[in-house]
Amino acid sequence: MTGADHEWSLCNPGPDTLRVWLEPWCEEFEVPARSAITLKAPSGAERHEMGEIEWGPDNLVIWAAGPTVAVFIDDVLQESGSAIIPIPDGLTKNLLNVIFADQPAARLGGRSSHAVAPAPWWRRVKGLLGR
């Protein structure tokens, strides 16, 4: 990686297609067996790392750290909002978990990060705002 080229790549050795979810844009990409996915942040990005990665039996979730991220599969640019829509200030993984905790079906994969029934989302947001 050079100063002008901030990228991160992952190869899928197969035998099945790998689903990669890119957050916080809520985008899904299918990486065929024996293919590679590359995520590129803009050259002026202050943060060079890709962010936190979660994995499941059939998918990866990448929480991007850069303001925008272009996605390539086998060096072919994929159509994506992540390449043109910057992450809004203050939008974090923790905030998304607060918003979607009561609606696991609304999250990618329908997973909930809470083992017990959480408080309603509006109550959690009010608590975070100190109201």
mmCIF file with all atom_site columns, C-alpha atoms in Angstrom:
data_model
loop_
_atom_site.group_PDB
_atom_site.id
_atom_site.type_symbol
_atom_site.label_atom_id
_atom_site.label_alt_id
_atom_site.label_comp_id
_atom_site.label_asym_id
_atom_site.label_entity_id
_atom_site.label_seq_id
_atom_site.pdbx_PDB_ins_code
_atom_site.Cartn_x
_atom_site.Cartn_y
_atom_site.Cartn_z
_atom_site.occupancy
_atom_site.B_iso_or_equiv
_atom_site.pdbx_formal_charge
_atom_site.auth_seq_id
_atom_site.auth_comp_id
_atom_site.auth_asym_id
_atom_site.auth_atom_id
_atom_site.pdbx_PDB_model_num
ATOM 1   C CA . MET A 1 1   ? 0.000   0.000   0.000   1.00 0.00 ? 1   MET A CA 1
ATOM 2   C CA . THR A 1 2   ? 1.348   3.409   -0.914  1.00 0.00 ? 2   THR A CA 1
ATOM 3   C CA . GLY A 1 3   ? 0.422   6.854   0.360   1.00 0.00 ? 3   GLY A CA 1
ATOM 4   C CA . ALA A 1 4   ? -1.839  7.410   -2.667  1.00 0.00 ? 4   ALA A CA 1
ATOM 5   C CA . ASP A 1 5   ? -3.404  3.954   -2.717  1.00 0.00 ? 5   ASP A CA 1
ATOM 6   C CA . HIS A 1 6   ? -5.191  2.774   0.447   1.00 0.00 ? 6   HIS A CA 1
ATOM 7   C CA . GLU A 1 7   ? -6.590  -0.659  -0.301  1.00 0.00 ? 7   GLU A CA 1
ATOM 8   C CA . TRP A 1 8   ? -7.412  -3.925  1.370   1.00 0.00 ? 8   TRP A CA 1
ATOM 9   C CA . SER A 1 9   ? -7.958  -7.234  -0.445  1.00 0.00 ? 9   SER A CA 1
ATOM 10  C CA . LEU A 1 10  ? -9.362  -10.622 0.418   1.00 0.00 ? 10  LEU A CA 1
ATOM 11  C CA . CYS A 1 11  ? -9.370  -13.784 -1.701  1.00 0.00 ? 11  CYS A CA 1
ATOM 12  C CA . ASN A 1 12  ? -12.149 -16.357 -1.542  1.00 0.00 ? 12  ASN A CA 1
ATOM 13  C CA . PRO A 1 13  ? -10.495 -19.767 -1.980  1.00 0.00 ? 13  PRO A CA 1
ATOM 14  C CA . GLY A 1 14  ? -13.940 -21.369 -2.339  1.00 0.00 ? 14  GLY A CA 1
ATOM 15  C CA . PRO A 1 15  ? -15.610 -23.692 -2.855  1.00 0.00 ? 15  PRO A CA 1
ATOM 16  C CA . ASP A 1 16  ? -18.691 -21.473 -2.295  1.00 0.00 ? 16  ASP A CA 1
ATOM 17  C CA . THR A 1 17  ? -19.533 -17.840 -2.964  1.00 0.00 ? 17  THR A CA 1
ATOM 18  C CA . LEU A 1 18  ? -18.665 -15.552 -0.061  1.00 0.00 ? 18  LEU A CA 1
ATOM 19  C CA . ARG A 1 19  ? -21.038 -12.739 0.880   1.00 0.00 ? 19  ARG A CA 1
ATOM 20  C CA . VAL A 1 20  ? -19.319 -9.562  2.050   1.00 0.00 ? 20  VAL A CA 1
ATOM 21  C CA . TRP A 1 21  ? -21.435 -6.891  3.709   1.00 0.00 ? 21  TRP A CA 1
ATOM 22  C CA . LEU A 1 22  ? -20.042 -3.380  3.802   1.00 0.00 ? 22  LEU A CA 1
ATOM 23  C CA . GLU A 1 23  ? -21.273 -1.212  6.636   1.00 0.00 ? 23  GLU A CA 1
ATOM 24  C CA . PRO A 1 24  ? -22.481 1.401   7.343   1.00 0.00 ? 24  PRO A CA 1
ATOM 25  C CA . TRP A 1 25  ? -23.789 1.536   3.750   1.00 0.00 ? 25  TRP A CA 1
ATOM 26  C CA . CYS A 1 26  ? -25.614 -1.784  4.187   1.00 0.00 ? 26  CYS A CA 1
ATOM 27  C CA . GLU A 1 27  ? -24.285 -3.107  0.884   1.00 0.00 ? 27  GLU A CA 1
ATOM 28  C CA . GLU A 1 28  ? -23.817 -6.761  -0.003  1.00 0.00 ? 28  GLU A CA 1
ATOM 29  C CA . PHE A 1 29  ? -21.307 -8.136  -2.486  1.00 0.00 ? 29  PHE A CA 1
ATOM 30  C CA . GLU A 1 30  ? -20.978 -11.735 -3.649  1.00 0.00 ? 30  GLU A CA 1
ATOM 31  C CA . VAL A 1 31  ? -17.409 -12.887 -4.151  1.00 0.00 ? 31  VAL A CA 1
ATOM 32  C CA . PRO A 1 32  ? -17.295 -16.030 -6.309  1.00 0.00 ? 32  PRO A CA 1
ATOM 33  C CA . ALA A 1 33  ? -14.983 -18.898 -5.429  1.00 0.00 ? 33  ALA A CA 1
ATOM 34  C CA . ARG A 1 34  ? -11.367 -18.216 -6.446  1.00 0.00 ? 34  ARG A CA 1
ATOM 35  C CA . SER A 1 35  ? -12.072 -14.489 -6.768  1.00 0.00 ? 35  SER A CA 1
ATOM 36  C CA . ALA A 1 36  ? -10.805 -11.475 -4.845  1.00 0.00 ? 36  ALA A CA 1
ATOM 37  C CA . ILE A 1 37  ? -12.564 -8.448  -3.402  1.00 0.00 ? 37  ILE A CA 1
ATOM 38  C CA . THR A 1 38  ? -10.610 -5.222  -3.003  1.00 0.00 ? 38  THR A CA 1
ATOM 39  C CA . LEU A 1 39  ? -11.765 -2.215  -0.996  1.00 0.00 ? 39  LEU A CA 1
ATOM 40  C CA . LYS A 1 40  ? -10.107 1.096   -1.791  1.00 0.00 ? 40  LYS A CA 1
ATOM 41  C CA . ALA A 1 41  ? -10.340 4.272   0.286   1.00 0.00 ? 41  ALA A CA 1
ATOM 42  C CA . PRO A 1 42  ? -9.684  7.610   -1.419  1.00 0.00 ? 42  PRO A CA 1
ATOM 43  C CA . SER A 1 43  ? -6.051  8.725   -1.542  1.00 0.00 ? 43  SER A CA 1
ATOM 44  C CA . GLY A 1 44  ? -6.722  11.671  0.776   1.00 0.00 ? 44  GLY A CA 1
ATOM 45  C CA . ALA A 1 45  ? -8.329  9.531   3.489   1.00 0.00 ? 45  ALA A CA 1
ATOM 46  C CA . GLU A 1 46  ? -6.971  10.214  6.961   1.00 0.00 ? 46  GLU A CA 1
ATOM 47  C CA . ARG A 1 47  ? -7.635  6.666   8.151   1.00 0.00 ? 47  ARG A CA 1
ATOM 48  C CA . HIS A 1 48  ? -5.965  3.934   6.146   1.00 0.00 ? 48  HIS A CA 1
ATOM 49  C CA . GLU A 1 49  ? -7.322  0.834   7.857   1.00 0.00 ? 49  GLU A CA 1
ATOM 50  C CA . MET A 1 50  ? -10.493 -0.823  6.616   1.00 0.00 ? 50  MET A CA 1
ATOM 51  C CA . GLY A 1 51  ? -12.127 -1.037  10.035  1.00 0.00 ? 51  GLY A CA 1
ATOM 52  C CA . GLU A 1 52  ? -13.567 -3.812  12.134  1.00 0.00 ? 52  GLU A CA 1
ATOM 53  C CA . ILE A 1 53  ? -14.376 -7.198  10.601  1.00 0.00 ? 53  ILE A CA 1
ATOM 54  C CA . GLU A 1 54  ? -16.996 -9.694  11.799  1.00 0.00 ? 54  GLU A CA 1
ATOM 55  C CA . TRP A 1 55  ? -17.369 -13.135 10.270  1.00 0.00 ? 55  TRP A CA 1
ATOM 56  C CA . GLY A 1 56  ? -20.015 -15.796 10.189  1.00 0.00 ? 56  GLY A CA 1
ATOM 57  C CA . PRO A 1 57  ? -20.233 -19.219 8.595   1.00 0.00 ? 57  PRO A CA 1
ATOM 58  C CA . ASP A 1 58  ? -21.184 -17.785 5.196   1.00 0.00 ? 58  ASP A CA 1
ATOM 59  C CA . ASN A 1 59  ? -20.370 -14.077 5.283   1.00 0.00 ? 59  ASN A CA 1
ATOM 60  C CA . LEU A 1 60  ? -18.080 -11.273 6.367   1.00 0.00 ? 60  LEU A CA 1
ATOM 61  C CA . VAL A 1 61  ? -19.209 -7.900  7.686   1.00 0.00 ? 61  VAL A CA 1
ATOM 62  C CA . ILE A 1 62  ? -16.703 -5.086  7.211   1.00 0.00 ? 62  ILE A CA 1
ATOM 63  C CA . TRP A 1 63  ? -17.267 -1.868  9.152   1.00 0.00 ? 63  TRP A CA 1
ATOM 64  C CA . ALA A 1 64  ? -15.439 0.651   6.996   1.00 0.00 ? 64  ALA A CA 1
ATOM 65  C CA . ALA A 1 65  ? -13.378 3.398   8.580   1.00 0.00 ? 65  ALA A CA 1
ATOM 66  C CA . GLY A 1 66  ? -12.771 5.516   5.471   1.00 0.00 ? 66  GLY A CA 1
ATOM 67  C CA . PRO A 1 67  ? -15.156 8.246   4.335   1.00 0.00 ? 67  PRO A CA 1
ATOM 68  C CA . THR A 1 68  ? -15.959 6.366   1.103   1.00 0.00 ? 68  THR A CA 1
ATOM 69  C CA . VAL A 1 69  ? -14.891 2.974   -0.206  1.00 0.00 ? 69  VAL A CA 1
ATOM 70  C CA . ALA A 1 70  ? -14.730 1.776   -3.815  1.00 0.00 ? 70  ALA A CA 1
ATOM 71  C CA . VAL A 1 71  ? -15.302 -1.976  -4.191  1.00 0.00 ? 71  VAL A CA 1
ATOM 72  C CA . PHE A 1 72  ? -13.660 -4.140  -6.848  1.00 0.00 ? 72  PHE A CA 1
ATOM 73  C CA . ILE A 1 73  ? -14.227 -7.831  -7.500  1.00 0.00 ? 73  ILE A CA 1
ATOM 74  C CA . ASP A 1 74  ? -11.489 -9.344  -9.630  1.00 0.00 ? 74  ASP A CA 1
ATOM 75  C CA . ASP A 1 75  ? -10.354 -5.790  -10.497 1.00 0.00 ? 75  ASP A CA 1
ATOM 76  C CA . VAL A 1 76  ? -13.817 -4.831  -11.804 1.00 0.00 ? 76  VAL A CA 1
ATOM 77  C CA . LEU A 1 77  ? -15.318 -1.761  -10.127 1.00 0.00 ? 77  LEU A CA 1
ATOM 78  C CA . GLN A 1 78  ? -18.673 -2.613  -8.552  1.00 0.00 ? 78  GLN A CA 1
ATOM 79  C CA . GLU A 1 79  ? -21.606 -0.222  -8.599  1.00 0.00 ? 79  GLU A CA 1
ATOM 80  C CA . SER A 1 80  ? -22.023 0.916   -4.998  1.00 0.00 ? 80  SER A CA 1
ATOM 81  C CA . GLY A 1 81  ? -23.162 3.808   -2.871  1.00 0.00 ? 81  GLY A CA 1
ATOM 82  C CA . SER A 1 82  ? -20.098 3.354   -0.688  1.00 0.00 ? 82  SER A CA 1
ATOM 83  C CA . ALA A 1 83  ? -17.937 4.792   -3.467  1.00 0.00 ? 83  ALA A CA 1
ATOM 84  C CA . ILE A 1 84  ? -19.820 8.094   -3.593  1.00 0.00 ? 84  ILE A CA 1
ATOM 85  C CA . ILE A 1 85  ? -21.742 8.565   -0.317  1.00 0.00 ? 85  ILE A CA 1
ATOM 86  C CA . PRO A 1 86  ? -19.503 9.574   2.620   1.00 0.00 ? 86  PRO A CA 1
ATOM 87  C CA . ILE A 1 87  ? -20.174 8.129   6.065   1.00 0.00 ? 87  ILE A CA 1
ATOM 88  C CA . PRO A 1 88  ? -22.164 10.772  7.977   1.00 0.00 ? 88  PRO A CA 1
ATOM 89  C CA . ASP A 1 89  ? -20.420 12.275  10.982  1.00 0.00 ? 89  ASP A CA 1
ATOM 90  C CA . GLY A 1 90  ? -21.335 10.405  14.142  1.00 0.00 ? 90  GLY A CA 1
ATOM 91  C CA . LEU A 1 91  ? -22.581 7.256   12.397  1.00 0.00 ? 91  LEU A CA 1
ATOM 92  C CA . THR A 1 92  ? -20.802 4.406   14.152  1.00 0.00 ? 92  THR A CA 1
ATOM 93  C CA . LYS A 1 93  ? -21.217 0.680   14.610  1.00 0.00 ? 93  LYS A CA 1
ATOM 94  C CA . ASN A 1 94  ? -22.441 1.291   18.175  1.00 0.00 ? 94  ASN A CA 1
ATOM 95  C CA . LEU A 1 95  ? -25.124 3.727   16.994  1.00 0.00 ? 95  LEU A CA 1
ATOM 96  C CA . LEU A 1 96  ? -26.365 1.293   14.335  1.00 0.00 ? 96  LEU A CA 1
ATOM 97  C CA . ASN A 1 97  ? -26.514 -1.471  16.950  1.00 0.00 ? 97  ASN A CA 1
ATOM 98  C CA . VAL A 1 98  ? -28.639 0.806   19.166  1.00 0.00 ? 98  VAL A CA 1
ATOM 99  C CA . ILE A 1 99  ? -30.995 1.679   16.318  1.00 0.00 ? 99  ILE A CA 1
ATOM 100 C CA . PHE A 1 100 ? -31.462 -1.891  15.023  1.00 0.00 ? 100 PHE A CA 1
ATOM 101 C CA . ALA A 1 101 ? -31.245 -3.865  18.292  1.00 0.00 ? 101 ALA A CA 1
ATOM 102 C CA . ASP A 1 102 ? -35.040 -4.334  18.482  1.00 0.00 ? 102 ASP A CA 1
ATOM 103 C CA . GLN A 1 103 ? -35.293 -5.230  14.810  1.00 0.00 ? 103 GLN A CA 1
ATOM 104 C CA . PRO A 1 104 ? -32.709 -7.942  14.116  1.00 0.00 ? 104 PRO A CA 1
ATOM 105 C CA . ALA A 1 105 ? -34.435 -8.756  10.824  1.00 0.00 ? 105 ALA A CA 1
ATOM 106 C CA . ALA A 1 106 ? -33.599 -5.224  9.652   1.00 0.00 ? 106 ALA A CA 1
ATOM 107 C CA . ARG A 1 107 ? -29.896 -5.871  10.180  1.00 0.00 ? 107 ARG A CA 1
ATOM 108 C CA . LEU A 1 108 ? -27.920 -7.791  7.613   1.00 0.00 ? 108 LEU A CA 1
ATOM 109 C CA . GLY A 1 109 ? -28.302 -11.480 8.273   1.00 0.00 ? 109 GLY A CA 1
ATOM 110 C CA . GLY A 1 110 ? -31.056 -10.855 10.839  1.00 0.00 ? 110 GLY A CA 1
ATOM 111 C CA . ARG A 1 111 ? -28.577 -11.044 13.672  1.00 0.00 ? 111 ARG A CA 1
ATOM 112 C CA . SER A 1 112 ? -29.042 -9.338  16.994  1.00 0.00 ? 112 SER A CA 1
ATOM 113 C CA . SER A 1 113 ? -26.061 -8.345  19.096  1.00 0.00 ? 113 SER A CA 1
ATOM 114 C CA . HIS A 1 114 ? -28.078 -8.651  22.326  1.00 0.00 ? 114 HIS A CA 1
ATOM 115 C CA . ALA A 1 115 ? -28.655 -11.893 24.219  1.00 0.00 ? 115 ALA A CA 1
ATOM 116 C CA . VAL A 1 116 ? -31.580 -10.468 26.232  1.00 0.00 ? 116 VAL A CA 1
ATOM 117 C CA . ALA A 1 117 ? -34.538 -8.426  25.085  1.00 0.00 ? 117 ALA A CA 1
ATOM 118 C CA . PRO A 1 118 ? -33.260 -4.854  24.739  1.00 0.00 ? 118 PRO A CA 1
ATOM 119 C CA . ALA A 1 119 ? -35.125 -1.695  25.681  1.00 0.00 ? 119 ALA A CA 1
ATOM 120 C CA . PRO A 1 120 ? -37.051 0.062   22.890  1.00 0.00 ? 120 PRO A CA 1
ATOM 121 C CA . TRP A 1 121 ? -34.761 1.960   20.497  1.00 0.00 ? 121 TRP A CA 1
ATOM 122 C CA . TRP A 1 122 ? -36.241 5.357   21.387  1.00 0.00 ? 122 TRP A CA 1
ATOM 123 C CA . ARG A 1 123 ? -35.556 4.748   25.084  1.00 0.00 ? 123 ARG A CA 1
ATOM 124 C CA . ARG A 1 124 ? -31.936 3.826   24.355  1.00 0.00 ? 124 ARG A CA 1
ATOM 125 C CA . VAL A 1 125 ? -31.470 6.907   22.151  1.00 0.00 ? 125 VAL A CA 1
ATOM 126 C CA . LYS A 1 126 ? -33.002 9.147   24.843  1.00 0.00 ? 126 LYS A CA 1
ATOM 127 C CA . GLY A 1 127 ? -30.627 7.567   27.370  1.00 0.00 ? 127 GLY A CA 1
ATOM 128 C CA . LEU A 1 128 ? -27.643 8.252   25.126  1.00 0.00 ? 128 LEU A CA 1
ATOM 129 C CA . LEU A 1 129 ? -28.749 11.859  24.737  1.00 0.00 ? 129 LEU A CA 1
ATOM 130 C CA . GLY A 1 130 ? -29.146 12.222  28.523  1.00 0.00 ? 130 GLY A CA 1
ATOM 131 C CA . ARG A 1 131 ? -32.874 12.921  28.432  1.00 0.00 ? 131 ARG A CA 1
#
